Amino acid sequence: AWRKFSPRGFTTKEEFEAEAVKHIETTLARSLFNCDELAAYSGTALAFRDRLIIDWNKTQQRQTFADQKRIYYLSLEFLMGRALDNAMLNVGLKNVAKEGLADLGFRIEDIIEQEHDAALGNGGLGRLAACFLDSMATLNYAAWGYGLRYRYGIFKQEIQDGYQVEIPDYWLDFNPWEFPRHDVTVDVQFYGWVNKYTDDQGKQIVSWQDGEIVTATAYDVPVPGYGTPTVNNLRLWSSKASSGEFDFAKFNSGEYESAVADEQRAETISAVLYPNDNLERGKELRLKQQYFWCAASLHDIVRRFKKSQRKWSEFPDQVAIQLNDTHPTLAIVELQRILVDMEGLEWDAAWDIVTRTFGYTNHTVLPEALEKWSVPLIQNLLPRHLQLIYEINLYFLQSVERRFPKDRDLLGRVSIIEESQPKMVRMAFLAIVGSHKVNGVAELHSDLIKTTIFKDFVKVYGPDKFTNVTNGITPRRWLHQANPRLSELIASKLGNYEFLKDLTLLNKLEPYVDDKDFKKEWAEIKYANKVRLAQHIQKTKGYSVNPKALFDIQVKRIHEYKRQQLNIFGVIHRYMAIKAMSPDERKKLVPRVSVFGGKAAPGYWMAKTIIHLINKVGEVVNKDPDVGDLLKVVFLEDYNVSKAEIIIPASDISEHISTAGTEASGTSNMKFVLNGGLIIGTLDGANIEITREIGEQNIFLFGNLSEDVEDLRHHHFYGDYQMNPELLKVFDFIKKGTFGDEGAFGALISGIAEHGDYYLVSDDFNSYCQTQDLIDEAYKDQDSWVSKSITSVARMGFFTSDRCINEYADGIWNIEPLQVKEEN
Ligand code: 26M
């Protein structure tokens, strides 16, 4: 009976059409006679949104009623991509929508493409947060994401004359997936000063006074699980001048301009995502963003906790907060401030609550990415927080001194404050001290943080505070949505789609590794995906590539440590080899399409030089009649989540070739293998565990090992090393001006040939090229290649983000899923 009053919405195509048309005609006030694709998208999105809202409300009620622990995932980045396709698949009504849209005269693919990506992230870290939200909802965990509602997401990339140009990404014009909550606000304070006094009862009172107030307004985004009625919440904060603050006093006294300026300054906080990945720059506005978001989220969490009327000591039993990198570390200080300054708890009791609440995930060992904030900057912006940080550090150092009384150097090494000029706050150290668990994101990475950057903390806390949770990806988006035909083929053999919820079931594919018909279908699907990418290249770049060629793909943020330069030097080496061949020799070659994609941080000059070189090589190679189909070099513009969904299923080989020890995990490596692509990679990040799972015979590994990197760099530094002669030939070829203005690439070359080759491009060049030759040979034997592909997919079960979330839940959050009984 309840169902009658609580409908889940449409189930048939007729009902879907009626809903979509109703929205187009009423919500959008458009006539069906001029319904274009954008209007059809909007109507479809609103119809699905209605369905989600009902389950979303129920989920929130159920979680409130259950009154058990919740997970709060704090991330400055959520790289969600598009929502409609995902929503349709999760509620299991994509086919209904497809038929309904066909009736209305539309192809569903065209409608899906109307949606703007939600690109509130840079790369791996932000996309991981999105996969985690998907898994937490699918597994029925009571979980919230907290982030910032940037008006501008990651910039859109265009290539002009071979150079990257950044275009602002204003994405909020029509966003049916967000719900403004004008009644859910938090006032956040900045600047001001700290007043300490003793009250009538002799109690120390600390109050943070004056300064300016900015209001955080909540915007909620539903996060549907797959095949479950759980719809979790992603809460994004938007900044506005506080209502009292758009100052009528100022306004009335004629200071209109300065009143407007105040308002704009407040709105600037959530205006734009910082486009760096793995680089820290210490800008005040970035610190403001971090505190604004941490404070708003913490006060929201505390408000919710207080409704339950529990004792403060129960806070860690109700709340688990996970810090996605050090960006939200101020949340630790803010919770201590709330408990001590506002709620009047004793320091030790408060600190115990804090440390039991937080967990910290580290995503990088690159020194230039480790966050440090200058003491004067914090002093000015957050005076009370600086005092608290000093106090936290004092107690921490005292405890270290008690345990290691003779080791004075140790105190300096683990101090949260770096004694530099100016002094700096080391955010990773603060995050470690304020959390009960610290994890890395792949085995090698988790070992490295224990033996290098956080070595002293292992000594202080013992090894158990540090753990590993190897990253994972959601198979819903990265298999089912991106590669529906492969998903369908797998389901046809396994009998159902259960593998999307338990990815280890993929191992049931192993018996088909030598099944002729199955292999044929498998290969056909890969080919169709390559044709689709070739069409995309034709449409966006204006030239054709041969879908029968070996597609070799490297798509990720452009960074020296990821070594796109090694790839493009290898391509040039191949080009030189082709030029030197006789026509007969050329006939034996495996044709190749080398695809690159990825954004450079706008201020990262060397990364931009690499993009420039790739484009210039493409211009020369692609029109060289000696080469023809044998080699094409493509730089795809504006790599993002929705492009990844087209690109990843189309690879034969993808490249994950970072200098060993530098890539914390990598997650696209997992996506490519799950889609039947093989990979070439170094023994770095999750490549190591991928190798262990799928077997050494199914992956192309090369290069120096992480444990040898330090020695090699040492030799470089003292000049006792020989440049690889083949690479020198490549450099000479570039210096001749083969790819235009040779001066343009001077710094890229000299960094390797003369200035220490920090990322060991020369050391790994031989091994890289030889392995590429092995790949050519292996590709000629298509039969064995396809077997490798199937075997690999069958063994990828470990890399689902569901496994990963269950490990966090068990080992860090101490939380169980909230079981839902399906109503009927
Ligand atoms: C820092 C300061 C100012 C602005 C931005 C940043 C910043 C942004 C993103 C710093 C680091 C950021 O991300 C690091 C990152 O993406 N790390 C990647 O995390 C993935 C998920 O764990 C791993 O798979 C990758 O190996 C790792 O590079």
Coordinates of C-alpha atoms and ligand atoms in Angstrom, one line a residue, residues 77 122-125 128 274 276-281 286 325 327 363-364 369 371 441 471 561-562 663-667, ligand 1:
E77 CA 38.4 17.0 -6.3
N122 CA 42.8 17.2 -12.2
G123 CA 43.5 13.5 -12.7
G124 CA 44.0 10.3 -10.8
L125 CA 43.2 11.6 -7.3
L128 CA 39.6 7.9 -7.6
Y274 CA 43.6 24.8 -9.2
N276 CA 48.0 21.5 -10.8
D277 CA 48.5 17.9 -10.2
N278 CA 51.4 16.8 -8.2
L279 CA 52.7 20.3 -7.7
E280 CA 52.3 22.6 -4.7
R281 CA 52.5 26.4 -5.0
R286 CA 44.2 27.8 -2.3
D325 CA 45.6 13.6 0.4
H327 CA 44.4 19.0 1.1
H363 CA 48.9 9.8 -3.1
T364 CA 52.4 10.9 -3.9
A369 CA 53.9 17.9 -4.4
E371 CA 52.1 20.4 0.9
V441 CA 47.6 3.5 -2.7
N471 CA 43.5 1.5 -5.6
Y561 CA 57.8 11.6 -14.2
K562 CA 55.1 10.0 -16.3
E663 CA 53.8 6.8 -9.8
A664 CA 52.0 6.1 -6.6
S665 CA 49.5 3.7 -8.2
G666 CA 48.1 4.7 -11.5
T667 CA 44.5 3.7 -12.2
Ligands
26M1 C1 48.4 20.7 -5.0 C2 48.6 22.0 -4.8 C3 47.8 23.0 -5.5 C4 46.9 22.5 -6.4 C5 46.7 21.2 -6.7 C6 47.5 20.3 -6.0 C7 47.3 18.8 -6.2 C8 46.2 18.4 -6.9 C9 46.1 17.1 -7.2 C10 48.3 17.9 -5.8 C11 48.2 16.6 -6.1 C12 47.1 16.2 -6.8 O1 46.9 14.9 -7.1 C13 47.9 13.9 -7.0 C14 47.4 12.8 -7.7 O2 46.6 12.8 -8.6 N1 48.0 11.6 -7.4 C15 47.7 10.4 -8.1 O3 46.7 9.7 -7.3 C16 46.2 8.6 -7.9 C17 45.1 8.0 -7.1 O4 45.7 7.5 -5.9 C18 47.3 7.6 -8.2 O5 46.8 6.6 -9.0 C19 48.4 8.3 -9.0 O6 49.5 7.4 -9.2 C20 48.9 9.6 -8.3 O7 49.8 10.3 -9.1

